[in-house]
Coordinates of C-alpha atoms and ligand atoms in Angstrom, one line a residue:
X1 CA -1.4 -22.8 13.1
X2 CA -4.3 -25.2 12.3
X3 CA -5.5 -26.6 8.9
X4 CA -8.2 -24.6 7.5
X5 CA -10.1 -26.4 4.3
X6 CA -12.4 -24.2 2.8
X7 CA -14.9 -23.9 0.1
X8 CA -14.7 -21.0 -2.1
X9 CA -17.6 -19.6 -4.3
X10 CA -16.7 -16.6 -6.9
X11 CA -19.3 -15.1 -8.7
X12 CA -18.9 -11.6 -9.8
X13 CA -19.0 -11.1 -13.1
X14 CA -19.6 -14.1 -15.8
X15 CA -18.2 -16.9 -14.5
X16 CA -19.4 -19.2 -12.0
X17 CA -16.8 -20.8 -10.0
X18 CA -16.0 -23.2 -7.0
X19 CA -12.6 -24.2 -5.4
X20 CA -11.5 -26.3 -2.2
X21 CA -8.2 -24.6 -1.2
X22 CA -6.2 -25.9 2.1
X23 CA -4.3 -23.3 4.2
X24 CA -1.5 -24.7 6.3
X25 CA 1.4 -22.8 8.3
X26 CA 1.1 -20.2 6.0
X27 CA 0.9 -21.7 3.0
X28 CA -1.9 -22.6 0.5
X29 CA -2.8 -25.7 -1.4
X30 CA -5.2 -25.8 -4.0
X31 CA -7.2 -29.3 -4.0
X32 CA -9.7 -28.9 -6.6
X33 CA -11.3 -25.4 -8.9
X34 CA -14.1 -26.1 -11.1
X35 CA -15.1 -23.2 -13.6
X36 CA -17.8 -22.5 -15.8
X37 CA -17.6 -19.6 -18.5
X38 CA -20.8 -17.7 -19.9
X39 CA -18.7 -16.5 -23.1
X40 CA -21.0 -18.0 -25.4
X41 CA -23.6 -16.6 -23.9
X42 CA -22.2 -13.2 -24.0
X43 CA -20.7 -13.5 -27.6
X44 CA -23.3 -11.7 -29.5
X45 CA -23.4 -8.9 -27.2
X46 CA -19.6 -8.2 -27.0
X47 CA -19.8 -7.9 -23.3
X48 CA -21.3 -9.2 -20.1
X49 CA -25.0 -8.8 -20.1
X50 CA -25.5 -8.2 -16.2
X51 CA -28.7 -10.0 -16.1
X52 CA -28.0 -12.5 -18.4
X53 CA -25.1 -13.5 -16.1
X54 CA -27.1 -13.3 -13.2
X55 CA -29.7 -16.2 -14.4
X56 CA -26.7 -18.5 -15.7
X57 CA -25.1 -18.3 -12.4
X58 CA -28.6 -19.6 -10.8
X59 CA -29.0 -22.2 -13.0
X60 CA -25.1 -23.7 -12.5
X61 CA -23.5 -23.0 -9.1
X62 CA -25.1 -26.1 -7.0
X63 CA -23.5 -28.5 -10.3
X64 CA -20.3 -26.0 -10.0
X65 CA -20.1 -26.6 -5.9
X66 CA -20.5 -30.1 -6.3
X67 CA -18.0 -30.9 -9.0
X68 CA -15.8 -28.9 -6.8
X69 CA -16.0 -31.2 -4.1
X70 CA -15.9 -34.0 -6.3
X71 CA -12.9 -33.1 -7.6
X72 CA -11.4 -32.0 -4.2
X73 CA -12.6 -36.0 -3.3
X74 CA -14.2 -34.3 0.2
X75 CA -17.7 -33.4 1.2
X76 CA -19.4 -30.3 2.7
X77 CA -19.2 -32.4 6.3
X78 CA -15.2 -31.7 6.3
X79 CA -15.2 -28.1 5.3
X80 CA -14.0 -25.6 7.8
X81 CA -15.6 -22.6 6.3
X82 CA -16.9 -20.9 3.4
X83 CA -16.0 -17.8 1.1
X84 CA -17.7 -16.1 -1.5
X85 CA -16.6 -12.7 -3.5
X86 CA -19.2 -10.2 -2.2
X87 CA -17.8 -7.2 -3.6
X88 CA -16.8 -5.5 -6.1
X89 CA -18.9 -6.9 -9.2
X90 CA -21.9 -7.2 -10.4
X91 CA -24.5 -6.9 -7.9
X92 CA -26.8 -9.4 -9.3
X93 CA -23.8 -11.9 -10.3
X94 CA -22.4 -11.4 -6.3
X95 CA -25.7 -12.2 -4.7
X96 CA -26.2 -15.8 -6.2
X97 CA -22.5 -17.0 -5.0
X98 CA -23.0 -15.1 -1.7
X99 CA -26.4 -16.6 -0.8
X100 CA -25.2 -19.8 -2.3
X101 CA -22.1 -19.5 0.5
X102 CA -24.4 -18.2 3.4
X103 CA -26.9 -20.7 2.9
X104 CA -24.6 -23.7 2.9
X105 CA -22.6 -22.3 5.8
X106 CA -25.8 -21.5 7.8
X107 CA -27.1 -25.0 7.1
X108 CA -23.6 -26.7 8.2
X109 CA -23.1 -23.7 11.5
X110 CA -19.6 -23.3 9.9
X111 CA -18.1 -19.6 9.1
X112 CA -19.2 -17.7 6.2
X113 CA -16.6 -14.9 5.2
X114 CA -17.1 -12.2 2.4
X115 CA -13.8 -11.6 0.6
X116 CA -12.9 -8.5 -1.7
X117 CA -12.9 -9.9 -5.5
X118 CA -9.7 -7.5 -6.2
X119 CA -7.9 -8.1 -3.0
X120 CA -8.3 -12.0 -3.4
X121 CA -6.6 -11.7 -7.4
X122 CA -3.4 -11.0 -5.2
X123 CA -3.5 -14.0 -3.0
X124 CA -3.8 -15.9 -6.4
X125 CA -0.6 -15.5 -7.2
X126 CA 0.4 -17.8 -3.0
X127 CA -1.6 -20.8 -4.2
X128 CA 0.7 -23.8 -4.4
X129 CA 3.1 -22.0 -3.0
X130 CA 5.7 -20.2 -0.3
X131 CA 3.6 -17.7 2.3
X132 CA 4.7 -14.7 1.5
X133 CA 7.9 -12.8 2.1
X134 CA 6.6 -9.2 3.0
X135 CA 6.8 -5.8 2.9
X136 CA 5.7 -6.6 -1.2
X137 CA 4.5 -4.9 -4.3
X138 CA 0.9 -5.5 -5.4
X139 CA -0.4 -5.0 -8.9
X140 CA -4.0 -6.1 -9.9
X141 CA -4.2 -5.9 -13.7
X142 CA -8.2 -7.1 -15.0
X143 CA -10.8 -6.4 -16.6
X144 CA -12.3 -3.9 -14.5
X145 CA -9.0 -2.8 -12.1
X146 CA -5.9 -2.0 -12.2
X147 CA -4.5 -1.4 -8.4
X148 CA -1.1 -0.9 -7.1
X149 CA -0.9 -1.9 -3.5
X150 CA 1.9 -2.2 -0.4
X151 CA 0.9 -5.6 1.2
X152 CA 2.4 -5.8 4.7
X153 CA 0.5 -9.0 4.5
X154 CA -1.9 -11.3 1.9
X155 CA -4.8 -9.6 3.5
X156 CA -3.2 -6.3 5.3
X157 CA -2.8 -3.9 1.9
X158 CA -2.6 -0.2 0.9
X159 CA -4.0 1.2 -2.3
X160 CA -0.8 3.5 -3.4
X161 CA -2.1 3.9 -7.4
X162 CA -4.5 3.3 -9.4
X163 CA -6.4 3.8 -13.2
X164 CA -7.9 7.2 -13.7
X165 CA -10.0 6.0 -16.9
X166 CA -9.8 2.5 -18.4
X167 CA -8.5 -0.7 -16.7
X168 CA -5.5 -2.5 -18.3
X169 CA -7.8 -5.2 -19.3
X170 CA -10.3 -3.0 -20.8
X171 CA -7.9 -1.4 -23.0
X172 CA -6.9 -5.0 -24.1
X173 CA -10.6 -5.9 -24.2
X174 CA -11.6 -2.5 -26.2
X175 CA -8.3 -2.9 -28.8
X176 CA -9.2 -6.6 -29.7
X177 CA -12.8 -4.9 -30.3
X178 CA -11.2 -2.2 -32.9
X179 CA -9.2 -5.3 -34.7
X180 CA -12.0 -6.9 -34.8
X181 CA -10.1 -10.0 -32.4
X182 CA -13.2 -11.6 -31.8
X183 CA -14.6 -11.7 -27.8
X184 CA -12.9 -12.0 -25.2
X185 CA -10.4 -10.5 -26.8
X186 CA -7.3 -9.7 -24.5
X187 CA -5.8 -13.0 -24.6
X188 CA -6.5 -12.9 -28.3
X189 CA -4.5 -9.9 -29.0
X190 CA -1.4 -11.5 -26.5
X191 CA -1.1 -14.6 -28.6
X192 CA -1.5 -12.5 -32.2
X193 CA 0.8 -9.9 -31.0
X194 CA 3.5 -12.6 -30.4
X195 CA 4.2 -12.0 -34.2
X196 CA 3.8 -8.7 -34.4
X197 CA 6.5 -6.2 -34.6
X198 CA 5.9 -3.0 -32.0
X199 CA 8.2 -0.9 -33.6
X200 CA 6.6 -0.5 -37.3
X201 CA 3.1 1.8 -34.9
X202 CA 4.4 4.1 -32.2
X203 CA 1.8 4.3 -29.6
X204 CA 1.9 6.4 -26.6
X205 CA 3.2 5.1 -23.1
X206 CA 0.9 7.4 -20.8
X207 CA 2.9 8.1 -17.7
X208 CA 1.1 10.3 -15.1
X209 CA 2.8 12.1 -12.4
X210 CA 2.8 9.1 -9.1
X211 CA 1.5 5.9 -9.1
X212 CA -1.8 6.4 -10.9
X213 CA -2.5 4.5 -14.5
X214 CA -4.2 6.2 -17.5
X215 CA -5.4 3.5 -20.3
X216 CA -7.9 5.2 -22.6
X217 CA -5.6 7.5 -24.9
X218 CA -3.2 4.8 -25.9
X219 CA -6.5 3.0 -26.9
X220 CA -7.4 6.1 -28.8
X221 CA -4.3 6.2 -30.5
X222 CA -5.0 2.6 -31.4
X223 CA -8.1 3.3 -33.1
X224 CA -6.6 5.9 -35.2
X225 CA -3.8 4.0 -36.3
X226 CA -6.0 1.2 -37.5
X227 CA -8.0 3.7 -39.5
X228 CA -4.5 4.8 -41.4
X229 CA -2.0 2.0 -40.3
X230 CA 1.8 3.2 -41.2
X231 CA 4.2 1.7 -43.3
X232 CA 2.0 -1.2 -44.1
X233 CA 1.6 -2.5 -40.6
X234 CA -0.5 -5.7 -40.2
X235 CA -3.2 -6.1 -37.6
X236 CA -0.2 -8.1 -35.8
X237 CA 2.0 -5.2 -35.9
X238 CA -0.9 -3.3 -34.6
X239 CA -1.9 -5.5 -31.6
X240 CA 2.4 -6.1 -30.6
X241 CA 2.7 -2.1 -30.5
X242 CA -0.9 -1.6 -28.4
X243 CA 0.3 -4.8 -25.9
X244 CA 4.0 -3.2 -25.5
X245 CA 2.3 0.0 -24.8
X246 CA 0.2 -1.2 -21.8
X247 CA 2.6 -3.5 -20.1
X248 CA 5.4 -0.7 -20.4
X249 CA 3.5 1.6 -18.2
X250 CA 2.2 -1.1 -15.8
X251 CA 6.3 -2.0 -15.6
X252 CA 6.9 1.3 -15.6
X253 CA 4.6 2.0 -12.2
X254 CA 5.9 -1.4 -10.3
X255 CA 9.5 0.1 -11.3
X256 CA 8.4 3.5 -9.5
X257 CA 7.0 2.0 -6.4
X258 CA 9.8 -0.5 -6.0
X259 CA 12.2 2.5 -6.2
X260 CA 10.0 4.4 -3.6
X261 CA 10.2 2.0 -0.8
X262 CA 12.2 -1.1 -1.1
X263 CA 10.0 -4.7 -1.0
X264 CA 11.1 -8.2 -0.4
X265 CA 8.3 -9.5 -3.1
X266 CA 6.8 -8.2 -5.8
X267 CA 2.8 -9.9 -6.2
X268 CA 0.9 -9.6 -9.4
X269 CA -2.6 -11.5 -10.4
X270 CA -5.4 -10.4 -12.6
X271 CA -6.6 -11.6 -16.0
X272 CA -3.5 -9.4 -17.3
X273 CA -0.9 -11.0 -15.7
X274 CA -1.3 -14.3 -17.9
X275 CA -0.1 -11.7 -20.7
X276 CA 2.6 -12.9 -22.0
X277 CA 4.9 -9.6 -22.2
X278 CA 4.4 -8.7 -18.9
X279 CA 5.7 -11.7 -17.7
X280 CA 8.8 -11.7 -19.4
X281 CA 8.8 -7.7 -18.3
X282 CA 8.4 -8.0 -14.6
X283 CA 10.7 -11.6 -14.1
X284 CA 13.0 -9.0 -15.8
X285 CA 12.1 -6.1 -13.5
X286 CA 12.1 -8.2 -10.2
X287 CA 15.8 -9.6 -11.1
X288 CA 17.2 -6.4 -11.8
X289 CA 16.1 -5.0 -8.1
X290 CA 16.6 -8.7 -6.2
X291 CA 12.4 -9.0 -5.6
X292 CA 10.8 -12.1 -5.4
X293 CA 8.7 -12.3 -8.3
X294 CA 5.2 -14.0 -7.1
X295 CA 2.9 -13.9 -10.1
X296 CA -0.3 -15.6 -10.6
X297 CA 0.3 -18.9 -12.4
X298 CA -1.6 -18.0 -15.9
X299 CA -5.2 -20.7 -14.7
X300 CA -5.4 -18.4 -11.9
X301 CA -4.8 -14.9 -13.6
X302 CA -8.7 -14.8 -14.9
X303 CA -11.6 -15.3 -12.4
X304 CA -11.6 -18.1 -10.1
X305 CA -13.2 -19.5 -6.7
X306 CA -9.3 -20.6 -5.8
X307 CA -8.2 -17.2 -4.9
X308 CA -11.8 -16.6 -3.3
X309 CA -10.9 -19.9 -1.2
X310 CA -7.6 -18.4 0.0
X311 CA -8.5 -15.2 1.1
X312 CA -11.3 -16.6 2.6
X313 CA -9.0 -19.0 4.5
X314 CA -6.7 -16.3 5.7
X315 CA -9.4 -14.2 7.2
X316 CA -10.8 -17.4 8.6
X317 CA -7.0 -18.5 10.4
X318 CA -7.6 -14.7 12.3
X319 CA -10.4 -15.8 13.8
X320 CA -12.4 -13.8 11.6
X321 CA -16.0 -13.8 10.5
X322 CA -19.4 -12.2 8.7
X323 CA -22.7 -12.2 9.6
X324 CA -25.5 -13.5 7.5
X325 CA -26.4 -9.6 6.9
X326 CA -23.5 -9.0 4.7
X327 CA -24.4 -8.0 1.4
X328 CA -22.7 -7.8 -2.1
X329 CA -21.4 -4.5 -3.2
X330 CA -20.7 -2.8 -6.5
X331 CA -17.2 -1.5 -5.3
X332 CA -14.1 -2.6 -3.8
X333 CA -13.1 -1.6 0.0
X334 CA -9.5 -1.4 -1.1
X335 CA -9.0 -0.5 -4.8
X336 CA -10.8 2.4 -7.0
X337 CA -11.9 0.5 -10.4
X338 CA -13.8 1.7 -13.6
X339 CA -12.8 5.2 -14.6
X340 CA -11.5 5.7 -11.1
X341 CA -13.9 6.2 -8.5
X342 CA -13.0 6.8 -5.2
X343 CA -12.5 4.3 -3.0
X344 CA -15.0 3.2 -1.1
X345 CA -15.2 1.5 2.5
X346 CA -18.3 -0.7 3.6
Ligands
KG4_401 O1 -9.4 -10.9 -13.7 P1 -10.4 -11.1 -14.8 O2 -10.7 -12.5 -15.2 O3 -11.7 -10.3 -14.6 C1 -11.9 -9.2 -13.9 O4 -11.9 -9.3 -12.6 O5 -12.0 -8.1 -14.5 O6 -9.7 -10.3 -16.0 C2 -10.2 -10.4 -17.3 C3 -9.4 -9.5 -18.2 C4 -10.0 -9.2 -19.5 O7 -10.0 -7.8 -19.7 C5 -9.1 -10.0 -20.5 O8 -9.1 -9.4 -21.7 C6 -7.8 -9.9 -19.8 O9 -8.1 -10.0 -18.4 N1 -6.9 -10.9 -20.2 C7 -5.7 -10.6 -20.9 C8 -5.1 -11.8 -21.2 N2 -5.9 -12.8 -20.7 C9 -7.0 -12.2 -20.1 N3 -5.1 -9.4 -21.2 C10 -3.9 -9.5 -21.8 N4 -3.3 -10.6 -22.2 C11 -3.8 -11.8 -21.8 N5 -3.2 -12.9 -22.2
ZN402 ZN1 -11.3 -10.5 -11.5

């Protein structure tokens, strides 16, 4: 199997990202991922403005692309290929990294590849490391997914569950909003929850019949408790007993498909998996059934041209690549997303 280097560009929602990753026999190494965040932008608003982060992207991915290769000490002249996240996002986000990636790959005749946003948060959890030991378990957990999968392979998966309503990420995002955490909030509510107590608010751990998630009630029951908290309960004890509720049921699902088929590895990325509970939920989970726990390392959980890189590079090592018609989508080809729509194929 030959070297692949190549340049990935992620740009689907507010950040603006670039990332050298190597792929050799099987296994991925990381050699440089430069990152800029539009959160100040997007303060005021409580949210990404879609064309807000359109224009920011515009005015930083050439400095992004070229800190990346700065950083990765190499130049466009010894990159195999280029990635970009066409799909799923936001459509005007997507097309600035994806003509950024065409362009550059047109001008150097190397491949371009499109790579599915939600299907490259999986791969984030092989950089710097082993290739994978499959069959495996694959849970996205962001802002805008949350998607079980059976991976035969980084790239070869099969949606087996999904979110009905909200994302695990929104409910995080949407609870930090009722305490009034501040934006973005989900990471903010992990490190106050860390001195809350869960037991002092009893919120509900939704478990629908199969695989499926359901996220919006327990953030309802949330909201009402923080009208009325019991017994006194802080905004700690609050944000412990709304985190323990959302990582029990994703823990709850992984335990359901693991007990449904057996798997040699167990793969989790996504902005939730730098939450801290989870972690310590699913090392526990993975020891108890002898799976290979292979979760994202918490700088690649959130958003990142990395993961782009790698699943770029995998489609690349199978000889595999787009046209310069392919164009950025609103949904994923693999996952259902936002208030679970149906899964789409291109
Ligand atoms: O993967 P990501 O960067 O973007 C999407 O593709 O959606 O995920 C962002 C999500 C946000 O909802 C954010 O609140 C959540 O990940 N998040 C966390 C933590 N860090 C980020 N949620 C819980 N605990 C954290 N430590
Ligand atoms: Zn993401």
């Amino acid at each position: 199997m030959a070297n692949r280097t190549v340049l990935g560009i992620e740009s689907s929602c507010d950040e603006t990202s670039a990332a050298v990753v190597r792929l050799s026999d099987g296994a991925l190494t990381v050699l440089s991922c430069h990152t800029a965040d539009q959160n100040d932008l997007h303060r005021t608003y409580k949210g990404v403005v879609p064309e807000i982060a359109s224009r920011a992207h515009v005015e930083s991915i050439i400095g992004v692309i070229r800190c990346a290769l700065r950083e990765a000490d190499t130049s466009l002249e010894q990159i195999d290929a280029i990635a970009a996240g066409n799909r799923p996002g936001l459509i005007g986000s997507l097309l600035v990294g994806t003509s950024a990636a065409k362009a550059l790959a047109w001008a150097r005749s190397i491949p371009f590849v499109g790579v599915d946003h939600v299907v490259a948060h999986l791969t984030a959890a092989l950089l710097d490391g082993d290739p994978l030991d499959a069959p495996a378990i694959g849970l996205v957990a962001s802002g805008g997914h949350t998607s079980l999968f059976r991976m035969n392979s980084p790239l070869d998966v099969e949606l087996i569950g999904a979110t009905v309503d909200d994302a695990a990420g929104e409910a995080f995002d949407k609870a930090a909003a009722i305490l009034d955490l501040g934006y973005p909030g989900g990471a903010r509510l992990d490190e106050l929850a860390q001195s809350g107590d869960e037991s002092l608010v009893s919120l509900p751990i939704t478990d629908l019949k199969g695989l499926d998630f359901s996220f919006s009630g327990v953030k309802t029951a949330l909201s009402l408790a923080a009208k009325n908290p019991p017994h006194g309960a802080t905004t700690a004890d609050l944000a412990a007993s709304l985190r323990h509720a959302v990582v029990a049921q994703l823990v709850r699902k992984l335990q359901q498909a693991m007990e449904v088929a057996p798997v040699r590895s167990c793969v989790i990325g996504g902005g939730v998996a730098a939450n801290r509970l989870l972690r310590r939920e699913v090392e526990a989970l993975c020891a108890r059934y002898g799976v290979a726990l292979r979760i994202a390392a918490p700088r690649w959980c959130t958003d990142n041209a990395a993961m782009i890189a790698a699943a770029g590079a995998f489609r690349v090592d199978q000889g595999e690549r787009d046209g310069w018609d392919l164009v950025a989508l609103p949904h994923s080809s693999v996952a259902r997303g936002h208030r679970g729509r149906p899964i789409r194929s291109r």
